[in-house]
């Protein structure tokens, strides 16, 4: 059963997610796996556009805020819209990190670190598998016209 409750959240059963997502997308978004460094499809992608959640389609990051961190994963200085990501303390794997999640479907995206080069000082280190890229020219056709108006 899929439904968007009044809080705007997307909630699906694990079986539904498993059916809709590729095995890699499922492992990252629903099981908090991390793709191996330097293996994701968007790590070196220079195209201009928007990265949306591979699970629910919510806009997450802009190519304008993407930078080459050399860490092996797509890296961004900040989210496209702050409220579109949630951040939670993560003490798994013997580290203290800040997990980054999609605020609409609670999908795991990656982690944020304080070693970024830009004015924010942040590095959102995000799994390619959690993202879907939409070229700027295709945004309106894919229903993201209001978003473009919002971010200018
Ligand atoms: Fe999502």
XYZ file of C-alpha atoms and ligand atoms in Angstrom:
153
model
C 0.000 0.000 0.000
C 1.434 3.362 -1.037
C 0.204 6.526 0.470
C 1.227 10.051 1.185
C -0.217 10.913 4.558
C -1.071 14.419 5.650
C 2.515 15.028 6.710
C 3.584 14.608 3.079
C 5.695 11.552 3.794
C 5.953 8.694 1.331
C 5.503 5.377 3.129
C 5.780 1.985 1.459
C 6.289 -1.543 2.650
C 9.738 -3.020 2.308
C 8.282 -5.417 -0.288
C 7.059 -2.485 -2.361
C 10.380 -0.702 -2.152
C 12.121 -3.902 -3.160
C 9.901 -4.171 -6.224
C 10.385 -0.552 -7.317
C 14.083 -0.075 -6.664
C 17.125 -1.750 -8.154
C 18.982 -3.998 -5.688
C 21.657 -1.318 -5.264
C 19.122 1.475 -4.725
C 17.321 -0.691 -2.183
C 20.510 -1.558 -0.325
C 21.477 2.117 -0.010
C 18.108 3.822 0.501
C 16.371 1.229 2.676
C 19.261 -0.678 4.297
C 21.767 2.196 4.650
C 24.448 0.478 2.596
C 27.328 2.494 1.176
C 28.356 1.979 -2.430
C 32.061 1.297 -2.982
C 34.043 4.521 -3.576
C 34.680 5.552 -7.180
C 31.950 3.196 -8.438
C 28.829 5.419 -8.495
C 27.510 6.751 -11.781
C 27.378 10.411 -10.688
C 30.771 10.832 -9.048
C 32.314 12.637 -12.024
C 29.160 13.772 -13.793
C 29.591 17.414 -14.908
C 26.079 17.918 -16.306
C 23.906 20.809 -15.123
C 20.701 19.876 -13.415
C 19.062 18.541 -10.285
C 19.593 15.357 -8.315
C 16.317 13.986 -6.990
C 15.689 11.083 -4.609
C 15.784 7.744 -6.449
C 13.102 6.526 -4.048
C 10.464 9.261 -4.074
C 11.590 11.952 -6.535
C 12.032 14.752 -4.016
C 14.571 17.363 -5.158
C 17.753 16.986 -3.100
C 20.863 18.553 -4.615
C 21.800 20.955 -7.414
C 24.734 20.414 -9.757
C 25.794 24.010 -8.966
C 26.606 22.899 -5.416
C 28.498 19.785 -6.513
C 32.270 19.695 -6.187
C 35.055 17.193 -6.744
C 36.101 16.161 -3.262
C 38.228 13.228 -4.420
C 36.532 11.062 -1.790
C 34.921 8.724 -4.320
C 31.291 9.784 -3.915
C 29.272 12.708 -5.299
C 29.843 15.646 -2.946
C 27.723 18.746 -2.426
C 28.146 21.924 -0.351
C 24.489 22.026 0.674
C 21.070 20.593 -0.112
C 18.936 22.247 -2.773
C 16.298 23.013 -0.123
C 17.244 22.522 3.541
C 13.902 20.977 4.515
C 14.289 18.252 1.887
C 16.972 16.446 3.883
C 16.985 15.260 7.477
C 20.164 14.807 9.478
C 20.614 12.293 12.268
C 23.448 11.231 14.532
C 24.875 7.885 13.395
C 27.185 5.911 15.677
C 27.361 2.749 13.553
C 30.628 1.153 12.373
C 32.607 2.591 15.294
C 32.342 6.170 14.041
C 30.364 9.210 15.042
C 28.870 10.634 11.874
C 25.863 12.610 10.744
C 23.567 10.626 8.506
C 21.701 12.401 5.697
C 18.210 11.180 4.764
C 15.508 12.191 2.318
C 12.881 13.963 4.416
C 10.016 12.669 2.288
C 10.654 8.900 2.182
C 13.269 8.597 4.960
C 15.648 7.001 2.465
C 19.326 6.906 3.436
C 21.417 9.174 1.207
C 24.860 9.337 2.825
C 26.626 11.437 5.448
C 27.630 15.073 5.948
C 31.110 16.065 7.142
C 32.657 19.338 8.304
C 35.578 19.314 5.870
C 34.014 20.954 2.828
C 35.906 23.603 0.844
C 33.084 26.050 0.193
C 31.519 28.804 2.298
C 29.354 26.287 4.149
C 32.384 24.189 5.170
C 30.210 21.155 4.631
C 30.627 18.084 2.460
C 27.458 16.158 1.776
C 28.900 12.800 0.761
C 26.084 11.072 -1.104
C 25.665 7.663 -2.694
C 24.962 7.853 -6.432
C 22.496 4.995 -6.023
C 20.245 7.141 -3.856
C 19.997 9.804 -6.560
C 18.448 10.273 -9.977
C 19.813 13.040 -12.181
C 17.475 15.240 -14.188
C 19.012 17.567 -16.751
C 17.979 21.211 -16.402
C 16.302 21.102 -19.819
C 14.124 18.163 -18.751
C 12.953 19.502 -15.371
C 9.721 21.138 -16.549
C 8.737 18.117 -18.635
C 9.264 15.889 -15.607
C 6.989 18.035 -13.456
C 9.551 20.107 -11.567
C 8.534 23.531 -12.918
C 7.373 24.814 -9.505
C 10.664 23.740 -7.980
C 12.631 25.689 -10.584
C 10.570 28.786 -9.762
C 11.340 28.214 -6.077
C 15.121 27.913 -6.402
C 15.369 30.489 -9.175
Fe 13.001 10.188 -0.984
